């Protein structure tokens, strides 16, 4: 190892070692560009000086409420300024931010409040009913609710709780932040969506949040002073760490409470948005927007999309509109994005249409802050990179979670063999680019043959009338399982089950071809991910 | 502190903790863009696959020579491919790279070889005479010399030593790199110019090299695939960490052995250079280049300059030529650049001429990877930021050295009070931007090289006719500053300027030798201290 023969006096000290934390970025921004625009939300326009002061007031106010370092402070907030401020103000008093999905049901949020032991919850007035119901249902002491009133969104303060602005008003804008003494200290707690059993509490540390945010700057072709639109919910892997990234690059966050095509186009045209992340459904929303909702712009908007590969038809339409699309891939356990489909113009600049989409459908390669992302077989051996052999995506690096809260058994299993086991099944192309063939649990096993639901969906997505397709297993007496397709059609389009099945059959083996096609809107999570578990339930009862 | 009430199972493990190291960048680059151009040197054009393989061969070859982790491998190299490869190949076998200034004299290099205990030295054929003289002069075992032949530069292999290419040829291109197990392990050893007495060995760790390289990407408005020209010598703070930065962003390094205006213009026009760093003398060289040496280009070249503020006249000429100039400031002790004069177009976009130069003359603010860079008075209190009060620049952060090798006393002094003491005197403007008023008084900066006046005075004092000597900077159009000596002779003694200069030249490197010697009584304070400020004034008017 690289220890010299005499290292006397070369130990860490206050001058040369400072624990990594994304908090440092906002401290620096407030000092070196205090008058730059940090945050926009409708009429609200806050500079870095103001943003920093409000985060300090929040931290100070929380301390006044009795919050101690290591305590959990939860949030039930849409993408509002308060949600952004919580990302700095909560850890600035040493606490751990637990941003909770606002679309969850009472039972699940009750589990999260109890399991996470939140002392305080910042709750938007629109979700106060949920929070109050949860508090009433809890078998452990309920947290104190601080109400973030949203009168401009039709949700004025209820009058039943201390408000966020009252809390800030009594806070000290010069409060000295409680910085981590060890970069392994916890900064955030994020519950997985819990496809099997109860959700698991994923714990992030300051080091990972810093390195992920800093490293994504490189991946996202970002230079100083970007303008970032919050489409990814801040309760989803802390908005992929982007709120923590912005002060590092002196960027402006534009809040977006309701994700609609006009809101996005307006933000691009009026605020000069340069970057946003979002599920493919957001891309579809943009390409399908009627002319009168669209706005023109001259620059290129860099978009990270995740959750599913962008469909060829969507790509073909959205890129000429001025959006540069990069697929990224990750999970709650890895702070959001971990891979990127890095576009290599030395190899692919001439590709168009389906060939271009075929490359962009890959999940790609490790982002700079990850040590290794690869695909291993069940003996933990590297698969052949031939685009055919498959295995499980394995992730190692500094933006992998600390583990699952109060669940050392699940943590140990997840980290077996020195990698985080993603649960996603993938191939690797000869250039090492990873491509997901299926979620382990989404694989359909029919007559002993594995069917990749992603492959079948990819074929259906090429049908001219199809907007979105999801394929799940339907129990079958003879075959065990058969593929069943749920299809959302484009506005004004129509299709017949038989015709869709024969369209699929032209490109798929018989056993892979859906035996049943159901038309209608697909159930989605708040982030636009299709809820396959709900479809599986429906398929069962068909 | 942010430790949750129950952190069972949330400890570091192989999946979620990987020591930070700039080596990771080249490993990743070789995997994800193996066919991209990594390095150019005249006819030589190497891809990342080749660059990685050669660095592996170097590491493997060094192991074969008996180099063990923690051993020092020195380099006496101009900015050649071998110098770049040494930045990865040496640490890839766990060793510590000691890049030595090729302009130093035999006595100083002898001290460095002995003090640093280099086991192997990579030496360019042009500097083989120096290395051999040093080995002959050493009182401790001499290192093994590996000769880097440079026939294309008129320096073919001597035939007296194993060559670099021979070493690589016997190395294994698939050698498994020895990665740090602790990011605090040492990666480089850089000797300061030695303002008082012998040079000090500054030790860098893997963590700092990684964070500095990653963070400068943000400061330098750099997106993927930049083209970087090596003007800053790689023996100056490891070329400001830029060689380590390039693989992180998939950039191309263009080597530049001899720094001339045509070489720079050709690299920009032929290779599309987008970034380089250099002393103001390099900027002067470009603006003063005759028309027939210039080449046209369409893009903007981002330039980091350090060592002295860029002169208003230079700025006025060079920016319209297509160069965007940012002053940075740092020292060997902080891995090179630590501050940047971050240009704030919301405040300064209208400034021109001297007003613009006045802003660009500031050393600026902390780069993203530094925690705090400020100016403190002698009681370690923050000075008033009024552009008038002065104090010493103090630096705290993750790119501050581990300390001085085998000199715990100097290390302790340098880190007194939890900051690295820069020795540079500065004011702070109301916006916190730092501006040096008195460059660590005695240092002379000539052509980007620091010259210690104390060292030159020490040599002159040995002249049999000299009673007292004081050496100060004399402004010089070409070099920025040159050393000018004021000498008081012993009673009854006489001396000639020419003879004193050649006396000094016998013991000093050319650039350190005084270009001018003035005889006469020296101005002194009442306590007998030489008034250097008065001599500086006189030197100006000579």
CSV table of C-alpha atoms in Angstrom, one decimal, chain B residues 82-504:
chain,number,residue,atom,x,y,z
B,82,UNK,CA,6.3,9.0,-20.2
B,83,UNK,CA,5.6,11.8,-17.7
B,84,UNK,CA,1.8,11.3,-18.2
B,85,UNK,CA,2.1,7.5,-17.9
B,86,UNK,CA,4.2,7.9,-14.7
B,87,UNK,CA,1.2,9.6,-13.1
B,88,UNK,CA,-0.8,6.4,-13.3
B,89,UNK,CA,1.8,3.7,-13.7
B,90,UNK,CA,3.8,4.6,-10.6
B,91,UNK,CA,0.8,4.7,-8.2
B,92,UNK,CA,-0.7,1.7,-9.9
B,93,UNK,CA,2.1,-0.4,-8.3
B,94,UNK,CA,1.5,1.3,-5.0
B,95,UNK,CA,4.5,3.6,-5.3
B,96,UNK,CA,4.7,7.3,-4.8
B,97,UNK,CA,5.6,9.6,-7.7
B,98,UNK,CA,8.3,12.2,-7.2
B,99,UNK,CA,8.3,14.4,-10.3
B,100,UNK,CA,11.4,16.6,-10.1
B,101,UNK,CA,12.0,20.0,-11.7
B,102,UNK,CA,14.3,19.3,-14.6
B,103,UNK,CA,15.8,22.8,-14.3
B,104,UNK,CA,17.3,22.2,-10.9
B,105,UNK,CA,21.0,22.0,-10.2
B,106,UNK,CA,23.0,19.0,-9.1
B,107,UNK,CA,23.2,19.9,-5.5
B,108,UNK,CA,19.4,20.3,-5.1
B,109,UNK,CA,18.5,17.2,-7.0
B,110,UNK,CA,21.1,15.3,-4.9
B,111,UNK,CA,19.3,16.5,-1.8
B,112,UNK,CA,15.9,15.4,-3.3
B,113,UNK,CA,17.2,11.9,-4.3
B,114,UNK,CA,18.7,11.4,-0.8
B,115,UNK,CA,15.8,12.9,1.1
B,116,UNK,CA,13.0,11.3,-1.0
B,117,UNK,CA,14.9,7.9,-1.1
B,118,UNK,CA,13.8,7.2,-4.7
B,119,UNK,CA,14.4,3.6,-5.7
B,120,UNK,CA,14.0,4.2,-9.4
B,121,UNK,CA,14.2,7.4,-11.5
B,122,UNK,CA,12.7,7.8,-15.0
B,123,UNK,CA,15.0,10.2,-16.7
B,124,UNK,CA,14.7,11.8,-20.1
B,125,UNK,CA,17.9,11.4,-22.2
B,126,UNK,CA,18.3,15.2,-22.2
B,127,UNK,CA,18.7,15.2,-18.5
B,128,UNK,CA,20.7,12.1,-18.1
B,129,UNK,CA,23.8,14.1,-17.5
B,130,UNK,CA,22.2,15.7,-14.5
B,131,UNK,CA,20.9,12.4,-13.1
B,132,UNK,CA,24.2,10.7,-13.5
B,133,UNK,CA,26.0,13.6,-11.8
B,134,UNK,CA,23.6,13.4,-9.0
B,135,UNK,CA,24.0,9.6,-8.6
B,136,UNK,CA,27.8,10.2,-8.5
B,137,UNK,CA,27.4,12.9,-5.8
B,138,UNK,CA,25.1,10.9,-3.5
B,139,UNK,CA,26.2,9.8,-0.1
B,140,UNK,CA,23.4,7.3,0.0
B,141,UNK,CA,22.7,4.4,-2.4
B,142,UNK,CA,21.9,5.8,-5.8
B,143,UNK,CA,18.5,4.9,-7.5
B,144,UNK,CA,18.3,2.8,-10.6
B,145,UNK,CA,18.0,5.1,-13.7
B,146,UNK,CA,15.6,4.2,-16.4
B,147,UNK,CA,16.3,6.2,-19.5
B,148,UNK,CA,13.4,7.7,-21.5
B,149,UNK,CA,15.0,8.2,-24.9
B,150,UNK,CA,13.8,11.2,-26.9
B,151,UNK,CA,15.5,10.7,-30.3
B,152,UNK,CA,12.9,12.9,-32.1
B,153,UNK,CA,14.0,15.7,-29.8
B,154,UNK,CA,17.7,15.1,-30.6
B,155,UNK,CA,18.3,13.0,-27.5
B,156,UNK,CA,18.7,9.3,-28.5
B,157,UNK,CA,19.3,6.6,-25.9
B,158,UNK,CA,22.8,6.7,-24.4
B,159,UNK,CA,23.1,3.0,-24.3
B,160,UNK,CA,24.2,3.2,-20.7
B,161,UNK,CA,20.9,2.3,-19.0
B,162,UNK,CA,17.8,0.2,-19.4
B,163,UNK,CA,15.3,2.3,-21.4
B,164,UNK,CA,11.8,3.1,-20.6
B,165,UNK,CA,10.5,1.2,-23.6
B,166,UNK,CA,12.5,-1.9,-22.7
B,167,UNK,CA,11.0,-1.7,-19.2
B,168,UNK,CA,7.5,-1.5,-20.6
B,169,UNK,CA,8.2,-4.3,-23.1
B,170,UNK,CA,8.8,-6.7,-20.3
B,171,UNK,CA,5.8,-5.4,-18.3
B,172,UNK,CA,2.4,-7.0,-18.3
B,173,UNK,CA,-0.4,-5.0,-20.0
B,174,UNK,CA,-2.9,-6.9,-18.0
B,175,UNK,CA,-1.2,-6.2,-14.7
B,176,UNK,CA,-3.7,-5.9,-11.8
B,177,UNK,CA,-3.3,-2.4,-10.4
B,178,UNK,CA,-2.5,-2.1,-6.7
B,179,UNK,CA,-5.3,0.3,-5.6
B,180,UNK,CA,-5.2,2.1,-2.3
B,181,UNK,CA,-6.9,0.5,0.6
B,182,UNK,CA,-7.0,3.8,2.3
B,183,UNK,CA,-7.5,7.0,0.4
B,184,UNK,CA,-5.1,8.7,2.8
B,185,UNK,CA,-2.2,6.6,1.2
B,186,UNK,CA,0.4,8.7,-0.5
B,187,UNK,CA,0.4,9.2,-4.2
B,188,UNK,CA,2.9,11.9,-4.9
B,189,UNK,CA,5.9,13.7,-3.4
B,190,UNK,CA,6.7,17.2,-4.7
B,191,UNK,CA,9.6,19.3,-3.5
B,192,UNK,CA,9.0,23.1,-2.9
B,193,UNK,CA,11.4,25.5,-4.2
B,194,UNK,CA,12.8,26.0,-0.7
B,195,UNK,CA,12.4,29.6,0.3
B,196,UNK,CA,14.4,29.0,3.4
B,197,UNK,CA,17.1,26.4,3.3
B,198,UNK,CA,16.5,23.0,1.7
B,199,UNK,CA,13.4,22.3,-0.3
B,200,UNK,CA,10.6,20.5,1.6
B,201,UNK,CA,8.9,17.4,0.4
B,202,UNK,CA,5.2,17.9,0.1
B,203,UNK,CA,3.2,14.6,0.3
B,204,UNK,CA,-0.1,14.2,-1.5
B,205,UNK,CA,-2.7,11.6,-0.9
B,206,UNK,CA,-5.1,9.7,-3.3
B,207,UNK,CA,-8.2,11.4,-1.9
B,208,UNK,CA,-6.9,14.9,-2.5
B,209,UNK,CA,-5.7,14.1,-6.0
B,210,UNK,CA,-9.1,12.7,-6.9
B,211,UNK,CA,-11.1,15.6,-5.4
B,212,UNK,CA,-8.9,18.3,-6.8
B,213,UNK,CA,-9.1,16.8,-10.3
B,214,UNK,CA,-12.8,16.2,-10.1
B,215,UNK,CA,-13.6,19.6,-8.7
B,216,UNK,CA,-11.5,21.6,-11.2
B,217,UNK,CA,-13.8,20.2,-13.9
B,218,UNK,CA,-16.5,22.4,-12.4
B,219,UNK,CA,-14.3,25.5,-12.1
B,220,UNK,CA,-13.0,25.1,-15.6
B,221,UNK,CA,-16.4,25.0,-17.4
B,222,UNK,CA,-15.4,21.7,-18.8
B,223,UNK,CA,-17.7,19.2,-20.4
B,224,UNK,CA,-17.0,15.7,-21.7
B,225,UNK,CA,-14.0,15.2,-24.1
B,226,UNK,CA,-11.9,18.3,-23.7
B,227,UNK,CA,-8.5,18.5,-25.4
B,228,UNK,CA,-5.8,19.6,-22.9
B,229,UNK,CA,-2.4,20.9,-23.7
B,230,UNK,CA,0.4,20.3,-21.2
B,231,UNK,CA,2.1,23.6,-20.7
B,232,UNK,CA,2.2,23.5,-16.9
B,233,UNK,CA,5.2,21.2,-16.2
B,234,UNK,CA,4.1,17.9,-14.8
B,235,UNK,CA,6.7,18.4,-12.1
B,236,UNK,CA,4.8,21.5,-10.8
B,237,UNK,CA,2.1,20.1,-8.4
B,238,UNK,CA,1.7,17.2,-10.9
B,239,UNK,CA,0.7,19.6,-13.6
B,240,UNK,CA,-2.0,21.0,-11.3
B,241,UNK,CA,-3.6,17.5,-11.2
B,242,UNK,CA,-4.8,17.9,-14.8
B,243,UNK,CA,-3.3,14.6,-16.0
B,244,UNK,CA,-5.3,12.9,-13.4
B,245,UNK,CA,-8.4,14.8,-14.5
B,246,UNK,CA,-8.4,13.9,-18.2
B,247,UNK,CA,-9.6,10.3,-18.0
B,248,UNK,CA,-12.5,11.4,-15.7
B,249,UNK,CA,-13.9,13.5,-18.6
B,250,UNK,CA,-12.6,11.3,-21.4
B,251,UNK,CA,-10.3,14.1,-22.6
B,252,UNK,CA,-7.2,14.1,-24.8
B,253,UNK,CA,-3.8,15.2,-23.5
B,254,UNK,CA,-1.6,16.9,-26.0
B,255,UNK,CA,2.0,16.8,-24.9
B,256,UNK,CA,4.2,19.8,-25.4
B,257,UNK,CA,7.9,19.3,-24.8
B,258,UNK,CA,9.0,22.7,-25.7
B,259,UNK,CA,6.7,25.6,-25.0
B,260,UNK,CA,6.8,28.0,-27.9
B,261,UNK,CA,4.1,30.1,-29.5
B,262,UNK,CA,4.0,28.1,-32.8
B,263,UNK,CA,3.8,24.8,-30.8
B,264,UNK,CA,0.8,26.2,-28.9
B,265,UNK,CA,-1.0,27.7,-31.9
B,266,UNK,CA,-0.4,24.5,-33.9
B,267,UNK,CA,-1.9,22.4,-31.1
B,268,UNK,CA,-4.9,24.6,-30.9
B,269,UNK,CA,-5.5,24.6,-34.6
B,270,UNK,CA,-4.5,21.0,-35.4
B,271,UNK,CA,-5.7,19.1,-32.3
B,272,UNK,CA,-8.5,21.4,-31.2
B,273,UNK,CA,-7.0,22.2,-27.8
B,274,UNK,CA,-9.8,23.5,-25.5
B,275,UNK,CA,-7.9,24.0,-22.2
B,276,UNK,CA,-4.5,24.7,-20.9
B,277,UNK,CA,-2.8,26.2,-17.8
B,278,UNK,CA,0.2,28.4,-17.8
B,279,UNK,CA,2.0,31.3,-16.2
B,280,UNK,CA,1.4,34.9,-17.6
B,281,UNK,CA,4.7,34.5,-19.5
B,282,UNK,CA,2.9,32.0,-21.8
B,283,UNK,CA,0.1,34.5,-22.4
B,284,UNK,CA,2.7,37.1,-23.3
B,285,UNK,CA,4.3,34.7,-25.7
B,286,UNK,CA,1.0,34.3,-27.5
B,287,UNK,CA,0.2,38.0,-27.8
B,288,UNK,CA,3.7,38.9,-28.9
B,289,UNK,CA,3.9,36.1,-31.5
B,290,UNK,CA,4.6,37.3,-35.0
B,291,UNK,CA,1.8,36.9,-37.5
B,292,UNK,CA,3.5,34.0,-39.3
B,293,UNK,CA,3.5,31.9,-36.1
B,294,UNK,CA,-0.2,32.3,-35.4
B,295,UNK,CA,-3.0,30.0,-36.4
B,296,UNK,CA,-6.6,30.8,-36.6
B,297,UNK,CA,-9.3,28.8,-34.6
B,298,UNK,CA,-13.0,29.2,-34.1
B,299,UNK,CA,-13.5,27.9,-30.6
B,300,UNK,CA,-12.8,29.5,-27.2
B,301,UNK,CA,-9.8,28.2,-25.3
B,302,UNK,CA,-10.2,28.2,-21.6
B,303,UNK,CA,-6.9,29.2,-19.9
B,304,UNK,CA,-6.0,28.9,-16.2
B,305,UNK,CA,-3.2,31.3,-15.4
B,306,UNK,CA,-1.2,31.5,-12.1
B,307,UNK,CA,1.9,32.9,-10.6
B,308,UNK,CA,1.0,36.6,-11.1
B,309,UNK,CA,-2.1,38.5,-12.2
B,310,UNK,CA,-2.4,38.7,-16.0
B,311,UNK,CA,-1.4,42.2,-17.1
B,312,UNK,CA,-4.2,44.5,-18.4
B,313,UNK,CA,-2.4,45.0,-21.7
B,314,UNK,CA,-2.0,41.2,-22.1
B,315,UNK,CA,-5.7,40.6,-21.3
B,316,UNK,CA,-6.9,43.3,-23.7
B,317,UNK,CA,-5.0,41.6,-26.5
B,318,UNK,CA,-5.4,37.9,-25.7
B,319,UNK,CA,-9.2,37.7,-25.0
B,320,UNK,CA,-10.2,38.9,-28.5
B,321,UNK,CA,-7.9,36.2,-29.9
B,322,UNK,CA,-10.2,33.5,-28.5
B,323,UNK,CA,-8.8,32.8,-25.1
B,324,UNK,CA,-10.9,33.1,-21.9
B,325,UNK,CA,-8.5,33.8,-19.0
B,326,UNK,CA,-9.1,32.8,-15.4
B,327,UNK,CA,-6.6,33.5,-12.8
B,328,UNK,CA,-6.1,30.7,-10.3
B,329,UNK,CA,-3.9,30.6,-7.2
B,330,UNK,CA,-2.3,27.9,-5.2
B,331,UNK,CA,0.9,26.4,-4.0
B,332,UNK,CA,2.7,23.1,-4.0
B,333,UNK,CA,1.1,22.5,-0.6
B,334,UNK,CA,-2.4,22.5,-2.0
B,335,UNK,CA,-2.0,20.4,-5.1
B,336,UNK,CA,-1.7,23.4,-7.4
B,337,UNK,CA,-4.8,25.6,-7.9
B,338,UNK,CA,-6.9,26.2,-4.8
B,339,UNK,CA,-8.7,29.5,-5.7
B,340,UNK,CA,-10.2,30.8,-8.9
B,341,UNK,CA,-11.1,34.3,-9.9
B,342,UNK,CA,-14.7,33.1,-10.7
B,343,UNK,CA,-16.1,35.5,-13.3
B,344,UNK,CA,-19.5,36.7,-12.3
B,345,UNK,CA,-21.2,38.0,-15.5
B,346,UNK,CA,-24.2,39.3,-13.5
B,347,UNK,CA,-21.9,41.9,-12.0
B,348,UNK,CA,-19.1,42.4,-14.5
B,349,UNK,CA,-20.3,41.7,-18.0
B,350,UNK,CA,-20.0,45.4,-19.0
B,351,UNK,CA,-16.4,45.8,-17.7
B,352,UNK,CA,-13.7,46.5,-20.2
B,353,UNK,CA,-10.0,47.3,-20.3
B,354,UNK,CA,-8.4,48.2,-16.9
B,355,UNK,CA,-11.7,47.6,-15.0
B,356,UNK,CA,-11.9,44.1,-16.4
B,357,UNK,CA,-8.2,43.5,-15.7
B,358,UNK,CA,-8.7,44.8,-12.1
B,359,UNK,CA,-11.2,42.1,-11.4
B,360,UNK,CA,-9.2,39.4,-13.2
B,361,UNK,CA,-6.1,40.5,-11.1
B,362,UNK,CA,-7.8,39.0,-8.0
B,363,UNK,CA,-6.9,35.5,-6.9
B,364,UNK,CA,-10.6,35.0,-6.1
B,365,UNK,CA,-12.5,32.4,-4.1
B,366,UNK,CA,-12.1,28.8,-3.0
B,367,UNK,CA,-12.5,26.1,-5.7
B,368,UNK,CA,-15.3,23.6,-5.0
B,369,UNK,CA,-13.2,21.0,-3.3
B,370,UNK,CA,-11.8,23.5,-0.7
B,371,UNK,CA,-13.7,24.0,2.5
B,372,UNK,CA,-12.5,27.5,3.3
B,373,UNK,CA,-9.9,29.9,1.9
B,374,UNK,CA,-9.8,33.2,3.7
B,375,UNK,CA,-7.5,35.9,5.1
B,376,UNK,CA,-6.7,36.0,8.8
B,377,UNK,CA,-4.7,38.4,10.8
B,378,UNK,CA,-1.9,37.4,13.1
B,379,UNK,CA,-4.3,36.5,15.9
B,380,UNK,CA,-6.1,34.1,13.4
B,381,UNK,CA,-9.1,36.4,13.2
B,382,UNK,CA,-10.9,37.1,9.9
B,383,UNK,CA,-9.8,40.4,8.5
B,384,UNK,CA,-12.3,43.1,7.5
B,385,UNK,CA,-13.3,42.5,3.9
B,386,UNK,CA,-12.9,46.1,2.8
B,387,UNK,CA,-10.1,45.8,0.2
B,388,UNK,CA,-7.7,47.5,2.6
B,389,UNK,CA,-7.0,45.4,5.7
B,390,UNK,CA,-4.6,42.7,5.1
B,391,UNK,CA,-3.5,39.4,6.5
B,392,UNK,CA,-2.3,35.9,5.5
B,393,UNK,CA,-4.2,33.6,3.1
B,394,UNK,CA,-5.3,30.6,5.0
B,395,UNK,CA,-6.5,27.4,3.4
B,396,UNK,CA,-8.5,24.4,4.7
B,397,UNK,CA,-9.8,21.6,2.7
B,398,UNK,CA,-9.4,18.2,1.2
B,399,UNK,CA,-6.7,19.2,-1.3
B,400,UNK,CA,-4.3,20.4,1.4
B,401,UNK,CA,-1.2,18.2,1.6
B,402,UNK,CA,-0.7,15.5,4.2
B,403,UNK,CA,2.4,17.4,5.3
B,404,UNK,CA,6.1,17.7,4.8
B,405,UNK,CA,8.0,14.4,4.5
B,406,UNK,CA,10.2,13.7,7.5
B,407,UNK,CA,9.6,17.2,8.9
B,408,UNK,CA,6.8,17.0,11.5
B,409,UNK,CA,7.9,20.3,13.0
B,410,UNK,CA,7.5,22.2,9.7
B,411,UNK,CA,4.2,20.4,9.1
B,412,UNK,CA,2.9,21.3,12.6
B,413,UNK,CA,3.8,25.0,12.0
B,414,UNK,CA,2.2,25.0,8.6
B,415,UNK,CA,-1.1,23.7,10.0
B,416,UNK,CA,-1.2,25.8,13.2
B,417,UNK,CA,-4.7,26.7,14.2
B,418,UNK,CA,-6.4,24.3,11.7
B,419,UNK,CA,-5.5,26.1,8.5
B,420,UNK,CA,-2.6,25.8,6.1
B,421,UNK,CA,-0.6,29.1,6.3
B,422,UNK,CA,0.2,30.1,2.8
B,423,UNK,CA,2.7,32.8,3.6
B,424,UNK,CA,1.0,35.1,1.1
B,425,UNK,CA,-0.3,38.4,2.2
B,426,UNK,CA,-3.6,39.5,0.8
B,427,UNK,CA,-6.7,41.7,1.2
B,428,UNK,CA,-10.3,40.6,0.7
B,429,UNK,CA,-12.8,42.6,-1.3
B,430,UNK,CA,-16.3,43.1,0.2
B,431,UNK,CA,-17.5,40.2,-2.0
B,432,UNK,CA,-14.8,38.0,-0.2
B,433,UNK,CA,-12.6,37.7,-3.3
B,434,UNK,CA,-9.0,37.4,-2.2
B,435,UNK,CA,-6.2,39.6,-3.7
B,436,UNK,CA,-2.5,39.1,-3.0
B,437,UNK,CA,-0.8,42.3,-2.1
B,438,UNK,CA,2.7,41.0,-1.3
B,439,UNK,CA,3.7,37.8,-2.8
B,440,UNK,CA,5.4,36.0,0.1
B,441,UNK,CA,7.8,38.9,0.0
B,442,UNK,CA,11.1,37.2,-1.0
B,443,UNK,CA,10.0,34.9,-3.7
B,444,UNK,CA,11.0,35.8,-7.2
B,445,UNK,CA,8.8,34.3,-9.9
B,446,UNK,CA,10.7,33.9,-13.2
B,447,UNK,CA,9.1,32.2,-16.2
B,448,UNK,CA,6.7,30.5,-13.8
B,449,UNK,CA,9.4,29.1,-11.6
B,450,UNK,CA,9.7,30.2,-8.0
B,451,UNK,CA,13.2,31.4,-7.0
B,452,UNK,CA,14.1,31.8,-3.3
B,453,UNK,CA,16.0,35.0,-2.8
B,454,UNK,CA,17.5,33.4,0.3
B,455,UNK,CA,19.0,30.6,-1.6
B,456,UNK,CA,20.6,32.9,-4.2
B,457,UNK,CA,21.9,35.2,-1.4
B,458,UNK,CA,23.4,32.2,0.3
B,459,UNK,CA,25.4,31.4,-2.8
B,460,UNK,CA,26.6,35.0,-3.3
B,461,UNK,CA,27.6,35.2,0.4
B,462,UNK,CA,30.2,32.6,-0.3
B,463,UNK,CA,32.0,34.8,-2.8
B,464,UNK,CA,35.3,35.9,-1.1
B,465,UNK,CA,34.7,39.6,-1.8
B,466,UNK,CA,31.1,39.8,-0.6
B,467,UNK,CA,30.1,41.2,2.7
B,468,UNK,CA,26.3,41.3,2.3
B,469,UNK,CA,23.9,40.3,-0.5
B,470,UNK,CA,20.3,40.9,-1.1
B,471,UNK,CA,18.4,39.5,-4.1
B,472,UNK,CA,15.1,40.9,-5.3
B,473,UNK,CA,12.8,40.6,-8.3
B,474,UNK,CA,13.4,43.0,-11.2
B,475,UNK,CA,10.4,43.2,-13.5
B,476,UNK,CA,11.1,41.7,-16.9
B,477,UNK,CA,9.1,41.7,-20.1
B,478,UNK,CA,9.9,38.2,-21.1
B,479,UNK,CA,10.2,36.3,-17.8
B,480,UNK,CA,7.9,38.3,-15.6
B,481,UNK,CA,10.6,38.7,-13.0
B,482,UNK,CA,14.4,38.1,-13.0
B,483,UNK,CA,16.7,37.9,-9.9
B,484,UNK,CA,18.6,41.1,-9.3
B,485,UNK,CA,21.4,41.1,-6.7
B,486,UNK,CA,22.5,44.0,-4.6
B,487,UNK,CA,25.9,43.4,-3.1
B,488,UNK,CA,28.0,45.1,-0.4
B,489,UNK,CA,31.7,44.3,-0.8
B,490,UNK,CA,34.1,43.7,2.1
B,491,UNK,CA,36.3,46.6,2.8
B,492,UNK,CA,39.2,46.8,0.4
B,493,UNK,CA,37.8,44.2,-1.9
B,494,UNK,CA,36.7,44.6,-5.5
B,495,UNK,CA,34.6,42.5,-7.9
B,496,UNK,CA,33.1,42.6,-11.4
B,497,UNK,CA,29.5,42.0,-12.2
B,498,UNK,CA,30.3,39.3,-14.8
B,499,UNK,CA,32.6,37.4,-12.5
B,500,UNK,CA,30.0,37.4,-9.6
B,501,UNK,CA,27.4,36.1,-12.0
B,502,UNK,CA,29.5,33.3,-13.2
B,503,UNK,CA,30.5,32.5,-9.6
B,504,UNK,CA,26.8,32.1,-8.8
